[in-house]
């Protein structure tokens, strides 16, 4: 829920479709499927999503993150 809340506020992200987590003894790895807005820079969106996710998880939970994989699974055109 933290990830969805934070990521959906990022410019260019329409919605978070799925979030997968792999839990380990000393941290976790995150994979997420996103729907983005047509015409936005995918690389910039991905970097902003990674930075926001790292910051929010670290600040709110203190859990170590071993990686964040972002899959752009859908692009939507908004008027």
mmCIF file with all atom_site columns, C-alpha atoms in Angstrom:
data_model
loop_
_atom_site.group_PDB
_atom_site.id
_atom_site.type_symbol
_atom_site.label_atom_id
_atom_site.label_alt_id
_atom_site.label_comp_id
_atom_site.label_asym_id
_atom_site.label_entity_id
_atom_site.label_seq_id
_atom_site.pdbx_PDB_ins_code
_atom_site.Cartn_x
_atom_site.Cartn_y
_atom_site.Cartn_z
_atom_site.occupancy
_atom_site.B_iso_or_equiv
_atom_site.pdbx_formal_charge
_atom_site.auth_seq_id
_atom_site.auth_comp_id
_atom_site.auth_asym_id
_atom_site.auth_atom_id
_atom_site.pdbx_PDB_model_num
ATOM 1  C CA . UNK A 1 1  ? 0.000  0.000   0.000   1.00 0.00 ? 1  UNK A CA 1
ATOM 2  C CA . UNK A 1 2  ? 2.884  2.372   0.742   1.00 0.00 ? 2  UNK A CA 1
ATOM 3  C CA . UNK A 1 3  ? 4.365  1.777   -2.690  1.00 0.00 ? 3  UNK A CA 1
ATOM 4  C CA . UNK A 1 4  ? 1.067  2.246   -4.527  1.00 0.00 ? 4  UNK A CA 1
ATOM 5  C CA . UNK A 1 5  ? 0.315  5.449   -2.617  1.00 0.00 ? 5  UNK A CA 1
ATOM 6  C CA . UNK A 1 6  ? 3.721  6.997   -3.316  1.00 0.00 ? 6  UNK A CA 1
ATOM 7  C CA . UNK A 1 7  ? 4.194  5.832   -6.904  1.00 0.00 ? 7  UNK A CA 1
ATOM 8  C CA . UNK A 1 8  ? 0.764  6.903   -8.168  1.00 0.00 ? 8  UNK A CA 1
ATOM 9  C CA . UNK A 1 9  ? 1.627  10.509  -7.219  1.00 0.00 ? 9  UNK A CA 1
ATOM 10 C CA . UNK A 1 10 ? 4.563  10.561  -9.671  1.00 0.00 ? 10 UNK A CA 1
ATOM 11 C CA . UNK A 1 11 ? 4.033  12.504  -12.884 1.00 0.00 ? 11 UNK A CA 1
ATOM 12 C CA . UNK A 1 12 ? 3.620  10.099  -15.786 1.00 0.00 ? 12 UNK A CA 1
ATOM 13 C CA . UNK A 1 13 ? 2.379  7.152   -13.727 1.00 0.00 ? 13 UNK A CA 1
ATOM 14 C CA . UNK A 1 14 ? -1.298 6.438   -14.287 1.00 0.00 ? 14 UNK A CA 1
ATOM 15 C CA . UNK A 1 15 ? -1.563 3.525   -11.865 1.00 0.00 ? 15 UNK A CA 1
ATOM 16 C CA . UNK A 1 16 ? 0.260  0.682   -10.166 1.00 0.00 ? 16 UNK A CA 1
ATOM 17 C CA . UNK A 1 17 ? -1.138 -2.577  -11.529 1.00 0.00 ? 17 UNK A CA 1
ATOM 18 C CA . UNK A 1 18 ? 0.703  -5.105  -9.337  1.00 0.00 ? 18 UNK A CA 1
ATOM 19 C CA . UNK A 1 19 ? 3.405  -5.157  -6.682  1.00 0.00 ? 19 UNK A CA 1
ATOM 20 C CA . UNK A 1 20 ? 5.412  -8.295  -5.965  1.00 0.00 ? 20 UNK A CA 1
ATOM 21 C CA . UNK A 1 21 ? 7.750  -8.616  -2.991  1.00 0.00 ? 21 UNK A CA 1
ATOM 22 C CA . UNK A 1 22 ? 10.397 -11.194 -2.200  1.00 0.00 ? 22 UNK A CA 1
ATOM 23 C CA . UNK A 1 23 ? 11.182 -11.214 1.486   1.00 0.00 ? 23 UNK A CA 1
ATOM 24 C CA . UNK A 1 24 ? 14.564 -12.189 2.862   1.00 0.00 ? 24 UNK A CA 1
ATOM 25 C CA . UNK A 1 25 ? 15.935 -12.350 6.393   1.00 0.00 ? 25 UNK A CA 1
ATOM 26 C CA . UNK A 1 26 ? 17.632 -8.956  6.131   1.00 0.00 ? 26 UNK A CA 1
ATOM 27 C CA . UNK A 1 27 ? 15.468 -7.105  3.583   1.00 0.00 ? 27 UNK A CA 1
ATOM 28 C CA . UNK A 1 28 ? 13.345 -7.439  0.476   1.00 0.00 ? 28 UNK A CA 1
ATOM 29 C CA . UNK A 1 29 ? 13.214 -7.050  -3.279  1.00 0.00 ? 29 UNK A CA 1
ATOM 30 C CA . UNK A 1 30 ? 10.333 -5.331  -5.082  1.00 0.00 ? 30 UNK A CA 1
ATOM 31 C CA . UNK A 1 31 ? 8.930  -5.810  -8.566  1.00 0.00 ? 31 UNK A CA 1
ATOM 32 C CA . UNK A 1 32 ? 6.060  -3.687  -9.840  1.00 0.00 ? 32 UNK A CA 1
ATOM 33 C CA . UNK A 1 33 ? 3.922  -3.447  -12.956 1.00 0.00 ? 33 UNK A CA 1
ATOM 34 C CA . UNK A 1 34 ? 2.962  0.083   -13.960 1.00 0.00 ? 34 UNK A CA 1
ATOM 35 C CA . UNK A 1 35 ? 0.600  1.743   -16.392 1.00 0.00 ? 35 UNK A CA 1
ATOM 36 C CA . UNK A 1 36 ? 2.084  5.010   -17.620 1.00 0.00 ? 36 UNK A CA 1
ATOM 37 C CA . UNK A 1 37 ? 0.841  7.982   -19.621 1.00 0.00 ? 37 UNK A CA 1
ATOM 38 C CA . UNK A 1 38 ? 1.659  8.125   -23.341 1.00 0.00 ? 38 UNK A CA 1
ATOM 39 C CA . UNK A 1 39 ? 4.216  10.782  -24.299 1.00 0.00 ? 39 UNK A CA 1
ATOM 40 C CA . UNK A 1 40 ? 6.154  10.774  -21.028 1.00 0.00 ? 40 UNK A CA 1
ATOM 41 C CA . UNK A 1 41 ? 9.819  9.793   -20.748 1.00 0.00 ? 41 UNK A CA 1
ATOM 42 C CA . UNK A 1 42 ? 9.931  6.169   -19.579 1.00 0.00 ? 42 UNK A CA 1
ATOM 43 C CA . UNK A 1 43 ? 13.499 6.407   -18.262 1.00 0.00 ? 43 UNK A CA 1
ATOM 44 C CA . UNK A 1 44 ? 12.678 9.500   -16.202 1.00 0.00 ? 44 UNK A CA 1
ATOM 45 C CA . UNK A 1 45 ? 9.495  7.923   -14.815 1.00 0.00 ? 45 UNK A CA 1
ATOM 46 C CA . UNK A 1 46 ? 11.379 4.742   -13.876 1.00 0.00 ? 46 UNK A CA 1
ATOM 47 C CA . UNK A 1 47 ? 14.132 6.666   -12.080 1.00 0.00 ? 47 UNK A CA 1
ATOM 48 C CA . UNK A 1 48 ? 11.570 8.766   -10.183 1.00 0.00 ? 48 UNK A CA 1
ATOM 49 C CA . UNK A 1 49 ? 9.651  5.614   -9.199  1.00 0.00 ? 49 UNK A CA 1
ATOM 50 C CA . UNK A 1 50 ? 12.840 3.940   -7.922  1.00 0.00 ? 50 UNK A CA 1
ATOM 51 C CA . UNK A 1 51 ? 13.908 7.005   -5.928  1.00 0.00 ? 51 UNK A CA 1
ATOM 52 C CA . UNK A 1 52 ? 10.460 7.557   -4.410  1.00 0.00 ? 52 UNK A CA 1
ATOM 53 C CA . UNK A 1 53 ? 10.113 3.873   -3.509  1.00 0.00 ? 53 UNK A CA 1
ATOM 54 C CA . UNK A 1 54 ? 13.541 3.697   -1.878  1.00 0.00 ? 54 UNK A CA 1
ATOM 55 C CA . UNK A 1 55 ? 12.929 6.890   0.099   1.00 0.00 ? 55 UNK A CA 1
ATOM 56 C CA . UNK A 1 56 ? 9.429  5.954   1.290   1.00 0.00 ? 56 UNK A CA 1
ATOM 57 C CA . UNK A 1 57 ? 10.269 2.369   2.284   1.00 0.00 ? 57 UNK A CA 1
ATOM 58 C CA . UNK A 1 58 ? 13.423 3.486   4.100   1.00 0.00 ? 58 UNK A CA 1
ATOM 59 C CA . UNK A 1 59 ? 11.666 6.369   5.886   1.00 0.00 ? 59 UNK A CA 1
ATOM 60 C CA . UNK A 1 60 ? 8.447  4.568   6.802   1.00 0.00 ? 60 UNK A CA 1
ATOM 61 C CA . UNK A 1 61 ? 9.701  1.056   7.547   1.00 0.00 ? 61 UNK A CA 1
ATOM 62 C CA . UNK A 1 62 ? 13.508 0.962   7.648   1.00 0.00 ? 62 UNK A CA 1
ATOM 63 C CA . UNK A 1 63 ? 13.502 -2.266  5.593   1.00 0.00 ? 63 UNK A CA 1
ATOM 64 C CA . UNK A 1 64 ? 16.579 -2.848  3.411   1.00 0.00 ? 64 UNK A CA 1
ATOM 65 C CA . UNK A 1 65 ? 15.832 -2.979  -0.310  1.00 0.00 ? 65 UNK A CA 1
ATOM 66 C CA . UNK A 1 66 ? 17.977 -5.251  -2.472  1.00 0.00 ? 66 UNK A CA 1
ATOM 67 C CA . UNK A 1 67 ? 16.413 -4.161  -5.742  1.00 0.00 ? 67 UNK A CA 1
ATOM 68 C CA . UNK A 1 68 ? 13.455 -2.605  -7.477  1.00 0.00 ? 68 UNK A CA 1
ATOM 69 C CA . UNK A 1 69 ? 12.356 -3.952  -10.847 1.00 0.00 ? 69 UNK A CA 1
ATOM 70 C CA . UNK A 1 70 ? 9.890  -1.845  -12.819 1.00 0.00 ? 70 UNK A CA 1
ATOM 71 C CA . UNK A 1 71 ? 7.824  -3.320  -15.637 1.00 0.00 ? 71 UNK A CA 1
ATOM 72 C CA . UNK A 1 72 ? 5.897  -0.949  -17.881 1.00 0.00 ? 72 UNK A CA 1
ATOM 73 C CA . UNK A 1 73 ? 3.044  -3.224  -18.881 1.00 0.00 ? 73 UNK A CA 1
ATOM 74 C CA . UNK A 1 74 ? 0.594  -0.669  -20.235 1.00 0.00 ? 74 UNK A CA 1
ATOM 75 C CA . UNK A 1 75 ? 0.616  2.801   -21.784 1.00 0.00 ? 75 UNK A CA 1
ATOM 76 C CA . UNK A 1 76 ? -2.541 4.914   -21.757 1.00 0.00 ? 76 UNK A CA 1
ATOM 77 C CA . UNK A 1 77 ? -3.291 8.031   -23.754 1.00 0.00 ? 77 UNK A CA 1
ATOM 78 C CA . UNK A 1 78 ? -4.908 10.770  -21.686 1.00 0.00 ? 78 UNK A CA 1
ATOM 79 C CA . UNK A 1 79 ? -6.572 13.825  -23.164 1.00 0.00 ? 79 UNK A CA 1
#
